[in-house]
Each structure stands twice: as structure tokens, then as C-alpha cells.
PDB file of C-alpha atoms in Angstrom:
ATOM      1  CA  UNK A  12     -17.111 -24.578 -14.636  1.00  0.00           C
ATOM      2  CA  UNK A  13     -13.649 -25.765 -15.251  1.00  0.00           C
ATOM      3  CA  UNK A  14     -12.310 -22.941 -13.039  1.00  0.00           C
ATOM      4  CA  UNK A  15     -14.460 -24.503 -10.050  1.00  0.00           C
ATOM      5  CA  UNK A  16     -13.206 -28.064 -10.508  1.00  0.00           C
ATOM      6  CA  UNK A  17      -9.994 -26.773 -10.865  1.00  0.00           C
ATOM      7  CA  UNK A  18     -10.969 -24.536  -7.270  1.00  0.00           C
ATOM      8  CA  UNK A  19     -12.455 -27.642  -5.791  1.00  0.00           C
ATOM      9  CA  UNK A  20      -9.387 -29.902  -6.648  1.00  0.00           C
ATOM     10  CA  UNK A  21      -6.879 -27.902  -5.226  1.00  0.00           C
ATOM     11  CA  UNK A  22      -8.659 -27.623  -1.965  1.00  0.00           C
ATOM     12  CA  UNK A  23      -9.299 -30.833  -1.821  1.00  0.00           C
ATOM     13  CA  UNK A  24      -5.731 -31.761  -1.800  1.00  0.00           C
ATOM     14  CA  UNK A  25      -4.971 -29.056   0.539  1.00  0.00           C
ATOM     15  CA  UNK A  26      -7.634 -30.795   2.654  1.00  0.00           C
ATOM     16  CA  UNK A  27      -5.704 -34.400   1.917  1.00  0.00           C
ATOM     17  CA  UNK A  28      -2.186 -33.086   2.530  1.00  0.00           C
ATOM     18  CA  UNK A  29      -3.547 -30.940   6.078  1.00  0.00           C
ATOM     19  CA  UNK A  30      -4.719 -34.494   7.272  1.00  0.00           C
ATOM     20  CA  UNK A  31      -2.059 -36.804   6.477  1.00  0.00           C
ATOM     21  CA  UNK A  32       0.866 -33.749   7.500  1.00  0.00           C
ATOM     22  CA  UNK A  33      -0.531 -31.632  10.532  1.00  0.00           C
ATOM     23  CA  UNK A  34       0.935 -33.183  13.557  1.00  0.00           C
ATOM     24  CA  UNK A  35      -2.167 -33.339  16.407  1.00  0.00           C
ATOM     25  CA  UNK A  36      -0.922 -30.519  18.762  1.00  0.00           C
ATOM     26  CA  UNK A  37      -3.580 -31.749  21.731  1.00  0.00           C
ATOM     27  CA  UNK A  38      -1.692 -34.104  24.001  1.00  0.00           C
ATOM     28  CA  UNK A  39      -2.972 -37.945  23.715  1.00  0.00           C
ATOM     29  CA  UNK A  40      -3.708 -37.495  27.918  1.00  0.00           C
ATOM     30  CA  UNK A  41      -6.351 -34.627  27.229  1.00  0.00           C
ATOM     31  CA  UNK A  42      -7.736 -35.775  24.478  1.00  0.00           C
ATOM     32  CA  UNK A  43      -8.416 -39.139  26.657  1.00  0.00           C
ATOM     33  CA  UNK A  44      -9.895 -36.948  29.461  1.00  0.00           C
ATOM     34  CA  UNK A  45     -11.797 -34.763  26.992  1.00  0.00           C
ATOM     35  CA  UNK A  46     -13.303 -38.266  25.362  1.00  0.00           C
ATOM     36  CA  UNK A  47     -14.360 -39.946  29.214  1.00  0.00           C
ATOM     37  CA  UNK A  48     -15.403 -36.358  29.839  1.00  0.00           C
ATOM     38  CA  UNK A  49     -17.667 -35.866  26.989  1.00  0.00           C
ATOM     39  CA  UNK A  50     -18.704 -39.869  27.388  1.00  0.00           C
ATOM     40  CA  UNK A  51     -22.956 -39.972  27.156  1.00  0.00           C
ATOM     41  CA  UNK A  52     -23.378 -36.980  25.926  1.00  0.00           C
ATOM     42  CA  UNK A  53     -25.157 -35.676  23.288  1.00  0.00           C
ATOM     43  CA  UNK A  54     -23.441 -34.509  20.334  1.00  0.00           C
ATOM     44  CA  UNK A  55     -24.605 -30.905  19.702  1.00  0.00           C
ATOM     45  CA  UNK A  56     -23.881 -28.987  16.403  1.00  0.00           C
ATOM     46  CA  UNK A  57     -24.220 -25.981  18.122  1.00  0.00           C
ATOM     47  CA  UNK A  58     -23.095 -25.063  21.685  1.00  0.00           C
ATOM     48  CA  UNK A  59     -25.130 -21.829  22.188  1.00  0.00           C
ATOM     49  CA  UNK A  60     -23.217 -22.407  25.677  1.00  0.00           C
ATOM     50  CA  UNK A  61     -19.828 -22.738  24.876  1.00  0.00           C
ATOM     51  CA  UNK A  62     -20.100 -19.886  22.870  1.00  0.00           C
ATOM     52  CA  UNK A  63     -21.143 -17.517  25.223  1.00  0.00           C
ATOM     53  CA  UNK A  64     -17.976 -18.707  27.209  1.00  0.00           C
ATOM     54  CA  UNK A  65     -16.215 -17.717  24.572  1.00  0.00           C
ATOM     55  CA  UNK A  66     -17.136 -14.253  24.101  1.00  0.00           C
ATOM     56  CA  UNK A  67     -17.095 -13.679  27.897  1.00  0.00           C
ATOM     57  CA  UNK A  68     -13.134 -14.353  27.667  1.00  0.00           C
ATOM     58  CA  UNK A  69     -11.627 -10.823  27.811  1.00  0.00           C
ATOM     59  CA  UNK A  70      -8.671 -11.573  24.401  1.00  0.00           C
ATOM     60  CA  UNK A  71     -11.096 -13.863  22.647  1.00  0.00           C
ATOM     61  CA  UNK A  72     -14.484 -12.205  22.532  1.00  0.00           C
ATOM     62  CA  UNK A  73     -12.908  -9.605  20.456  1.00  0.00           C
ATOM     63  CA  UNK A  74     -11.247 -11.718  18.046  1.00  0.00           C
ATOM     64  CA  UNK A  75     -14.263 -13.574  17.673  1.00  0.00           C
ATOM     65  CA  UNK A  76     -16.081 -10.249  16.552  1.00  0.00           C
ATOM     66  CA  UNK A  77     -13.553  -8.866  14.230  1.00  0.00           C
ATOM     67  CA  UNK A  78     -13.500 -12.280  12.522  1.00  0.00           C
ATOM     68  CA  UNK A  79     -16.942 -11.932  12.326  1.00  0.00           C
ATOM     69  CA  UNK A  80     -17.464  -8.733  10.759  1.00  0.00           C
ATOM     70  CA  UNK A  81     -14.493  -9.459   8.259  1.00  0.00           C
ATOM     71  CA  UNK A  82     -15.610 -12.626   6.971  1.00  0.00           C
ATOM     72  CA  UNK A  83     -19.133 -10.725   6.740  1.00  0.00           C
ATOM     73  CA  UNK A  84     -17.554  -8.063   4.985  1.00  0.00           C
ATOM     74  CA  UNK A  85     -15.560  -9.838   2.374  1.00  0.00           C
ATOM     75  CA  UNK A  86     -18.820 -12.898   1.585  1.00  0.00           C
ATOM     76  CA  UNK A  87     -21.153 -10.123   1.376  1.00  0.00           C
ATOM     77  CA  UNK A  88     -18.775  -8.358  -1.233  1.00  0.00           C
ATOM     78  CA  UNK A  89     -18.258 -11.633  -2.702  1.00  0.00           C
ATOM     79  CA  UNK A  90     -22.186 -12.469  -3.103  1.00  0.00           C
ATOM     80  CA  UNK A  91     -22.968  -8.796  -4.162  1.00  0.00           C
ATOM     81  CA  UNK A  92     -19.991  -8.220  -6.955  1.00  0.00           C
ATOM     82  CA  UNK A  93     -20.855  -9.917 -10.084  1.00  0.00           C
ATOM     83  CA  UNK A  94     -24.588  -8.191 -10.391  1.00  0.00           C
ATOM     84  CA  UNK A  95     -22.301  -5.103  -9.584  1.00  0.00           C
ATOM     85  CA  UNK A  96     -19.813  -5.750 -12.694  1.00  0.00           C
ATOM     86  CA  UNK A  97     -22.929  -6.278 -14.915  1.00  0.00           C
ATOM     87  CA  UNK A  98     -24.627  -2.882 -13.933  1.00  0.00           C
ATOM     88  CA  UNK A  99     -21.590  -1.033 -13.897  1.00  0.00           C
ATOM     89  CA  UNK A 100     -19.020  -2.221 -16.412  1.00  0.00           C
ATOM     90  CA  UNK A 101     -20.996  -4.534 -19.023  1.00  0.00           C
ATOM     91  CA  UNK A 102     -24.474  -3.118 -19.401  1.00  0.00           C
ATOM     92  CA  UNK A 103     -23.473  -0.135 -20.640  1.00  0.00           C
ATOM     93  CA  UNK A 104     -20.960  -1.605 -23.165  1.00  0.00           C
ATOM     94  CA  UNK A 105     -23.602  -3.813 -24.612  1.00  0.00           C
ATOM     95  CA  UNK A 106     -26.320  -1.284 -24.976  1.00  0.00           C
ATOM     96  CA  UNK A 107     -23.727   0.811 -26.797  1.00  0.00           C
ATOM     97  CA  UNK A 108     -22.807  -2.246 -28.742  1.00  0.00           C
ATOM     98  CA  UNK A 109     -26.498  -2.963 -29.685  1.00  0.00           C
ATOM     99  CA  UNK A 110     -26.847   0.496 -30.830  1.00  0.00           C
ATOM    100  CA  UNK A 111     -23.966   1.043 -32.782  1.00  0.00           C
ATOM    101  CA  UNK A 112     -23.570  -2.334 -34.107  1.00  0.00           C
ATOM    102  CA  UNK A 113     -26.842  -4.226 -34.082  1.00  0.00           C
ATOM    103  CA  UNK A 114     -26.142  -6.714 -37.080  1.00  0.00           C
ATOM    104  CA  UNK A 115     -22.807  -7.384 -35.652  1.00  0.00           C
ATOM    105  CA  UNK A 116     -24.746  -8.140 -32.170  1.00  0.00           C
ATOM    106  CA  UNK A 117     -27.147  -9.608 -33.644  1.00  0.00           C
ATOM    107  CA  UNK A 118     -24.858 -12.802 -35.672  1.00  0.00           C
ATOM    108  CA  UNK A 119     -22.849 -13.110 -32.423  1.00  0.00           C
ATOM    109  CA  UNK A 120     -25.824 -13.969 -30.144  1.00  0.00           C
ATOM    110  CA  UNK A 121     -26.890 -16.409 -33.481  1.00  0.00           C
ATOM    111  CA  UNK A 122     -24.099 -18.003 -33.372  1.00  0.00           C
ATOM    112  CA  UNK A 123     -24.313 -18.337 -29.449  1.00  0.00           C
ATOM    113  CA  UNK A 124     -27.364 -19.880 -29.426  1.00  0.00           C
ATOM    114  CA  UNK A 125     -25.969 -21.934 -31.994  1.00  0.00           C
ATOM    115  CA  UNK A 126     -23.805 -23.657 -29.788  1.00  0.00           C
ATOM    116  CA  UNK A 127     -25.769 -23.798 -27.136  1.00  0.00           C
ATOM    117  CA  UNK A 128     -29.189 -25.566 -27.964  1.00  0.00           C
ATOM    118  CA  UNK A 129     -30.464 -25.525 -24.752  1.00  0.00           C
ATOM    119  CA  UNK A 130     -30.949 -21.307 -24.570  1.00  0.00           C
ATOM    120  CA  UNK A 131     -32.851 -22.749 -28.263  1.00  0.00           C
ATOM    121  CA  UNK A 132     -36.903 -23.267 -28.026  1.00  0.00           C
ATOM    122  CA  UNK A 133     -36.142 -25.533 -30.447  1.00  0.00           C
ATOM    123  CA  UNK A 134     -34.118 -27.674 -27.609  1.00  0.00           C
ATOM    124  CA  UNK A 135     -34.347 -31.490 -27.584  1.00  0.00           C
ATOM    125  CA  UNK A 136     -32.963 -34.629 -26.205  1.00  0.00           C
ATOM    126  CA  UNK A 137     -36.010 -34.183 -23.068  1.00  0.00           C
ATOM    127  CA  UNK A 138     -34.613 -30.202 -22.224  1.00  0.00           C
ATOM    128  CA  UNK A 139     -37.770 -28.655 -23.585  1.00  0.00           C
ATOM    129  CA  UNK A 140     -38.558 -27.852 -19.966  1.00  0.00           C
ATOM    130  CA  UNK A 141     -35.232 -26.548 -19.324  1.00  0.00           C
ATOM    131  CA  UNK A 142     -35.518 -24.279 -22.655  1.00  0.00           C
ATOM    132  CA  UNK A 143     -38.525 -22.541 -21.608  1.00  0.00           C
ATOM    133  CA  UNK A 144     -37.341 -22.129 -18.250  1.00  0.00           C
ATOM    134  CA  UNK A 145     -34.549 -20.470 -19.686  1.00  0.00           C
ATOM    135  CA  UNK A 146     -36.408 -18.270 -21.899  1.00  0.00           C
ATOM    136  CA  UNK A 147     -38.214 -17.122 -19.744  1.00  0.00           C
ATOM    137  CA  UNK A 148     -35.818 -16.276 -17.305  1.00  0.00           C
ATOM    138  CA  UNK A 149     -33.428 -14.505 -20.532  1.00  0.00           C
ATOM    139  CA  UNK A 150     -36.548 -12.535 -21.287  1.00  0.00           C
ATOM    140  CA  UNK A 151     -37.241 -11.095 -17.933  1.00  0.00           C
ATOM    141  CA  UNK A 152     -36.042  -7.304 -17.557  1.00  0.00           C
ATOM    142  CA  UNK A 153     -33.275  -6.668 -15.184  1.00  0.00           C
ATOM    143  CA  UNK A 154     -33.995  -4.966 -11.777  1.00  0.00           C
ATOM    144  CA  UNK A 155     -34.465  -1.835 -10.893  1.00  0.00           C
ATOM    145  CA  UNK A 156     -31.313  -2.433  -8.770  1.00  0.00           C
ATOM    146  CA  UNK A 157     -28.981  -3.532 -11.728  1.00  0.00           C
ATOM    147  CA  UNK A 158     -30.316  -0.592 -13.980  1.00  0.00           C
ATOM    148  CA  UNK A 159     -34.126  -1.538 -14.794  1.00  0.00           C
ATOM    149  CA  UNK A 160     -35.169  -2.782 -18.459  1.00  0.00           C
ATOM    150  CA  UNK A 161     -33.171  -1.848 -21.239  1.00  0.00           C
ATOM    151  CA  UNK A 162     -35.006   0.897 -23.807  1.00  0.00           C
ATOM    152  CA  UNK A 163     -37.603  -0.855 -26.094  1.00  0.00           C
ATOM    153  CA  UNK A 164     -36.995  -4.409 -24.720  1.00  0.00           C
ATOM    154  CA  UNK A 165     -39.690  -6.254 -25.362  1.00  0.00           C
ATOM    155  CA  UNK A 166     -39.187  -5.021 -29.681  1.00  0.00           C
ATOM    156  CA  UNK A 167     -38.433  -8.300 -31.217  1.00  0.00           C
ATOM    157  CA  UNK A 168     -35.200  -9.330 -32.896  1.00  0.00           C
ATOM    158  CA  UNK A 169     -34.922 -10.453 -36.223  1.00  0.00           C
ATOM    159  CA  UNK A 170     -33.516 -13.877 -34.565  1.00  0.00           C
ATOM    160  CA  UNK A 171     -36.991 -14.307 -32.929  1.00  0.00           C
ATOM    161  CA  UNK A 172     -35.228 -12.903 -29.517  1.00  0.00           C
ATOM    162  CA  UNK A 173     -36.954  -9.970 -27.698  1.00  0.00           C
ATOM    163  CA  UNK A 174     -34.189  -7.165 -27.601  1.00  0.00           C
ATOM    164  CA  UNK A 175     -33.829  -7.250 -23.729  1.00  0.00           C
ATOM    165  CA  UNK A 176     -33.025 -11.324 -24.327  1.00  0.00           C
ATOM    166  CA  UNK A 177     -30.410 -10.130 -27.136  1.00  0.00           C
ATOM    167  CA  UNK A 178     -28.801  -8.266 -24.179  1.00  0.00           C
ATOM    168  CA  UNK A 179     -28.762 -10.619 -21.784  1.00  0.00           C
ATOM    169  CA  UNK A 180     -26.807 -13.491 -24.246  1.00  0.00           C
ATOM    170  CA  UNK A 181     -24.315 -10.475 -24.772  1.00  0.00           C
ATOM    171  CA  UNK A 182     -24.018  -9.426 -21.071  1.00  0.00           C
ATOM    172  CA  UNK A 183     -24.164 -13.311 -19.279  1.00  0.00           C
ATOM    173  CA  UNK A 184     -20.599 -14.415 -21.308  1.00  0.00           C
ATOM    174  CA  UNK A 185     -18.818 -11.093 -20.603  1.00  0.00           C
ATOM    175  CA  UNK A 186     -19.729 -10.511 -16.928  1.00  0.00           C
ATOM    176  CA  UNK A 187     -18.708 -14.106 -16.557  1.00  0.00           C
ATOM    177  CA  UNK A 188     -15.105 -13.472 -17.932  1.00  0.00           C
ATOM    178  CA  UNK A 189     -15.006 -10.419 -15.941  1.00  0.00           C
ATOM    179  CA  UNK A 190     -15.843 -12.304 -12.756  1.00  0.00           C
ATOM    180  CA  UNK A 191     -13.390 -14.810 -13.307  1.00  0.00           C
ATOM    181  CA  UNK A 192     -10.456 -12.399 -14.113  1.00  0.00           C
ATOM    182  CA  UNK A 193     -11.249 -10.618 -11.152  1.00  0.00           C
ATOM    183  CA  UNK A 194     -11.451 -13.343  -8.905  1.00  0.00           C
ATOM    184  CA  UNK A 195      -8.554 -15.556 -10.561  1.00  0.00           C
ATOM    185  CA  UNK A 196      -6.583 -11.910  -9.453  1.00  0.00           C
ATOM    186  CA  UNK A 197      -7.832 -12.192  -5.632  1.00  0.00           C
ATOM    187  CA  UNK A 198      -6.625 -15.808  -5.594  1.00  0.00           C
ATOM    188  CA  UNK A 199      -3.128 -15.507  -6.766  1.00  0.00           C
ATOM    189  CA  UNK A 200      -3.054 -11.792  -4.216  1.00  0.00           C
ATOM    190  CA  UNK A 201      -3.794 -14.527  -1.248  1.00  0.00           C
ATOM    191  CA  UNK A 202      -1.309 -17.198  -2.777  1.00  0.00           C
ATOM    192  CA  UNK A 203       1.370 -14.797  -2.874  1.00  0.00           C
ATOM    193  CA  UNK A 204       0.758 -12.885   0.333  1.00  0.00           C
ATOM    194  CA  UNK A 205      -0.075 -16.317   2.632  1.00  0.00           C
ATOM    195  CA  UNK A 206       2.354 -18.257   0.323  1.00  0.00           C
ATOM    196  CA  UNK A 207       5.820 -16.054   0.763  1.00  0.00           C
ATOM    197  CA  UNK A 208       4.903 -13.015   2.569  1.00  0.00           C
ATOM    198  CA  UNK A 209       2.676 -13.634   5.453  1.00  0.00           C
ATOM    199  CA  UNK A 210       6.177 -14.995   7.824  1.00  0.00           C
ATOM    200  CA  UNK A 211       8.340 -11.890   7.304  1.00  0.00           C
ATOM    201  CA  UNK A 212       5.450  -9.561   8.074  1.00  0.00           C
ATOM    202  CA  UNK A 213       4.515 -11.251  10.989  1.00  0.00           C
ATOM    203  CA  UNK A 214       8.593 -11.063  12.014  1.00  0.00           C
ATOM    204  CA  UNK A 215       7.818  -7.402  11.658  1.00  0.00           C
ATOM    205  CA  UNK A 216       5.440  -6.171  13.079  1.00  0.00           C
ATOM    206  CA  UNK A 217       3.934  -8.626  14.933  1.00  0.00           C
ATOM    207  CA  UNK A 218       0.653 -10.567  15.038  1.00  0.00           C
ATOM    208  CA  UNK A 219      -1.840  -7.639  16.395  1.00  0.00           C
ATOM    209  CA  UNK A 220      -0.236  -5.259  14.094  1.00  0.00           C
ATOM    210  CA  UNK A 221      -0.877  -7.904  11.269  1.00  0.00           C
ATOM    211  CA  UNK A 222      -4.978  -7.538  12.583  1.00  0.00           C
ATOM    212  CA  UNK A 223      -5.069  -3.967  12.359  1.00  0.00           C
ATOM    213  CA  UNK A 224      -3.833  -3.122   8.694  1.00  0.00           C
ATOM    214  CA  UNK A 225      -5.152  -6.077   7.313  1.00  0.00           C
ATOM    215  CA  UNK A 226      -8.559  -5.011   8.256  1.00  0.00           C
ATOM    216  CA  UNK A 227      -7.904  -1.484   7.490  1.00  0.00           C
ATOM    217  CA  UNK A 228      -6.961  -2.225   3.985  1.00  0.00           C
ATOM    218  CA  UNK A 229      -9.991  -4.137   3.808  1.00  0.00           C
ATOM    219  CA  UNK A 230     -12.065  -1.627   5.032  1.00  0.00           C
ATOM    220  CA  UNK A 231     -10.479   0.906   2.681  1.00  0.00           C
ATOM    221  CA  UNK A 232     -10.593  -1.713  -0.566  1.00  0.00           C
ATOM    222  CA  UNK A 233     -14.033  -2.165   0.278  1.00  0.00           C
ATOM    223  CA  UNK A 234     -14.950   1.279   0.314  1.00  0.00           C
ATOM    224  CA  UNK A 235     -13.115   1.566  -2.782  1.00  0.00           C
ATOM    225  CA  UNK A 236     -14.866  -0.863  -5.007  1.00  0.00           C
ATOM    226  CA  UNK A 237     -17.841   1.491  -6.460  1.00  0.00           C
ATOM    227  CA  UNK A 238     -15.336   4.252  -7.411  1.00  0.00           C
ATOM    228  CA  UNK A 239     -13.178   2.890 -10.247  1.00  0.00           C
ATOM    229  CA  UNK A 240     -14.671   4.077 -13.802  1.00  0.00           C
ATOM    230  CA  UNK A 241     -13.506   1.296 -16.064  1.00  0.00           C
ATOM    231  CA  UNK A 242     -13.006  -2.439 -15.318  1.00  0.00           C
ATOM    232  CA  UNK A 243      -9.276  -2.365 -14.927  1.00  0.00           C
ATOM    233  CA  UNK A 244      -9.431   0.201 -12.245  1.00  0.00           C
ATOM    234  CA  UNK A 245     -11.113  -2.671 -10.219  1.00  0.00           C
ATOM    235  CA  UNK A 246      -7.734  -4.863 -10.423  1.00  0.00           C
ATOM    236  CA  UNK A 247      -5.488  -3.042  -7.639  1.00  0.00           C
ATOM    237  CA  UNK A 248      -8.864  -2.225  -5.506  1.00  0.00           C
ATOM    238  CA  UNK A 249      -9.339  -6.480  -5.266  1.00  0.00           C
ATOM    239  CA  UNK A 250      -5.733  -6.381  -4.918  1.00  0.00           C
ATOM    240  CA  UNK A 251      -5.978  -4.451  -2.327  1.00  0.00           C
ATOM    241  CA  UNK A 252      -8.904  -5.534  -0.618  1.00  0.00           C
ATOM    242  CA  UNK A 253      -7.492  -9.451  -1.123  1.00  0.00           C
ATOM    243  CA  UNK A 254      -3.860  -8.713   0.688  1.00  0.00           C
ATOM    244  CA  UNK A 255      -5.862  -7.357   3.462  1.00  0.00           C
ATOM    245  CA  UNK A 256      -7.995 -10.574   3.630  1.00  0.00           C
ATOM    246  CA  UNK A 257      -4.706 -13.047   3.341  1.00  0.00           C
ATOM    247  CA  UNK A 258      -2.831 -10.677   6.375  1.00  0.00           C
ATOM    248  CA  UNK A 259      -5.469 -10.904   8.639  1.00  0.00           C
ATOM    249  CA  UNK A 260      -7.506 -13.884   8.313  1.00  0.00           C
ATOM    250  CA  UNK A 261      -4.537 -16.394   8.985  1.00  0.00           C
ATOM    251  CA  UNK A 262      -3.676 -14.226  11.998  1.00  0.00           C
ATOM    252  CA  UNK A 263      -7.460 -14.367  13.253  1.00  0.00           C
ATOM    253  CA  UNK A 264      -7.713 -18.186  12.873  1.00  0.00           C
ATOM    254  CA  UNK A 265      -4.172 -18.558  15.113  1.00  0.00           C
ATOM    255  CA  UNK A 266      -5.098 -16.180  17.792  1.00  0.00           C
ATOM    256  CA  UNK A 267      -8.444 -17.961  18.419  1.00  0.00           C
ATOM    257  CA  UNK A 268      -6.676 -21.322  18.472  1.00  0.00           C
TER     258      UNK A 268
END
């Protein structure tokens, strides 16, 4: 949570500082003949129209594509990754945990739970719905997709928790420090590469250059992401895949302009 506000703040003053800073680069005589032009009509969210104009422009259509199947590319990874580092990197270090040090487990989901009343059936203050919700939810087996049940999860605890909900109070805290690493990582790869680097490697090799490897190393960091066998290996893949991202994208959003 507080890495979101602190997310949401910053582009929120990037929003304020982009309105009060960025000159308006349309002269005031088009947009006056754009505004009688444009008088009485509706306002549509969508022009299905103009954006078949678009892609029949020779330069743009393409641009328009590759944008599209980048920004694809790198929301898909982004909706798909966390249920990937819990299958692949924190699953397996639980179970292990749980069956090489089960009391230890055990007193650290207690004192979890103690914290953190509303996981608790014993929840009050008007949460009672939101505890059972909960609890029902913790005690539902994982997907076949993220690895399927874990052995002998529905044996109960000795804290009154079914052993696949044990798991899932150990897994939800870890995967969500291993998200946040990962993605605090890709955010200061963009700051640095948009920040200082993105001018002199446009000086060099120019802004279609700047298109091709940044989309390569996309492509490649993307087809990179399943291989690494321990967390940290996952640090110069995102790297990778996130100086891609910060080359291109910029490049993309000028060209169409």
C-alpha cells in the first residue's frame, strides 16, 4: 500500500508539473479552426474512423502496431508475474519450510494472524463478513496452474488453520516482498534509462534504431523470464526487459505525435 501512494503521488505531480510546464506546440490559429471545425458535433470517445485513417498512413500504421504489441507484451507480463513468483520461487520454499520446520511455521503464521484480526474468525468491529470471506478464500487450494493443492491440505493445524491456509499466510507476505523488489528494480531501470540515458542514445543511433533494440531486448527479456532458477536470477532479466521498455516506448509515443 504505501508503495502505491507513494507510485500514485509521484505521478500525480508529474501530471501537475506536465500541465503547468509543457508549452502547447499546436498553433492558437489551428486550434481555432480545429474548434469551429469540430463546432456541433458529437463528442465521440472512440473514432473507429479516425483510426482507420491512421493505420492506412504508410509511417504510422506501423508504429501504431509495434506500440501495440509492446505495451501488450509488457501488461500481460505485468498481470501474469506475481502468480508466476508464487509458483516458482515461494511455493516451494514454504512447503520445504512447513516440512522441515513446522513449529517454527506454525508461531509465525500465529503471530500473523495476531496482528491482523481481520484473517481472525474471531474478527470484530462489523468485519465478520469480511473474515469469512477471507477464510474462505485462504482455504481454497491453489490452481492447477500455480502448482495444484499442497500435499494433505485440508489436515488441520494445531492453530485451528487447515494446512493449505498455513501456506497461504506464509506464501501471501513473501510473494508480496518479492513483487515489490522486483518491480521497485524495473522502476528505477526506466528512471535511469529515460532520466540520463535516453538523449545520448538517441544522438547515437538514432530514433528507429532506438525502436528496434528496445523491442528486441524486450522480446529477449521476455523470453527470458521462466528460465532463471532462483529469485535473484530474475533481477538483470527485469533489468533487461525494463531498459528495453524505457528505449522504446518514449521513442514510440514521439514518432506517433
Amino acid at each position: 500500500l504505501g508503495l502505491g501512494l507513494i507510485t500514485a503521488s509521484l505521478s500525480f505531480i508529474n501530471w501537475a508539473m506536465a500541465l503547468r510546464r509543457l508549452p502547447e506546440t499546436l498553433p492558437a490559429s489551428a486550434r481555432e479552426h480545429n474548434r469551429l471545425r469540430n463546432a456541433g458535433k458529437r463528442v465521440q470517445v472512440f473514432n473507429i474512423t479516425g483510426f482507420k485513417h491512421a493505420l492506412a498512413l504508410p509511417g504510422l500504421n506501423a508504429i501504431v502496431w509495434i506500440s501495440l504489441f509492446a505495451t501488450t507484451a509488457f501488461a500481460t507480463m505485468q498481470g501474469t508475474y506475481s502468480p508466476f513468483l508464487i509458483t516458482r520461487y515461494v511455493r516451494p520454499v514454504v512447503q520445504h519450510y512447513l516440512l522441515h520446520d513446522r513449529t517454527d511455521a506454525l508461531n509465525e503464521v500465529a503471530r500473523a494472524t495476531a496482528i491482523n484480526p481481520v484473517t481472525k474468525s474471531t474478527a470484530n468491529n462489523g468485519a465478520e463478513g469480511a473474515a469469512v470471506d477471507t477464510e474462505i478464500a485462504s482455504d481454497a487450494p491453489y490452481p492447477p496452474s500455480m502448482g495444484g493443492d499442497i500435499v494433505n491440505g485440508s489436515s488441520m493445524t494445531s492453530l485451528g488453520f487447515t494446512l493449505r491456509r498455513v501456506e497461504k499466510e506464509l506464501v501471501r507476505p513473501r510473494a508480496t516482498r518479492m513483487a515489490a523488489w522486483i518491480f521497485a528494480a524495473i522502476g528505477l531501470t526506466d528512471l535511469l534509462v529515460q532520466g540520463g540515458l535516453i538523449g545520448p542514445i538517441k544522438k547515437r543511433i538514432g530514433e528507429i534504431n532506438m525502436v528496434i533494440i528496445g523491442t528486441l531486448l524486450m522480446a529477449v527479456g521476455l523470453a527470458l523470464v521462466p528460465l532463471p532458477s532462483t529469485f535473484i536470477g530474475q533481477f538483470p532479466v527485469m533489468a533487461l526487459l525494463a531498459c528495453g521498455n524505457s528505449i522504446a516506448t518514449p521513442v514510440l509515443t514521439a514518432l506517433v505525435s
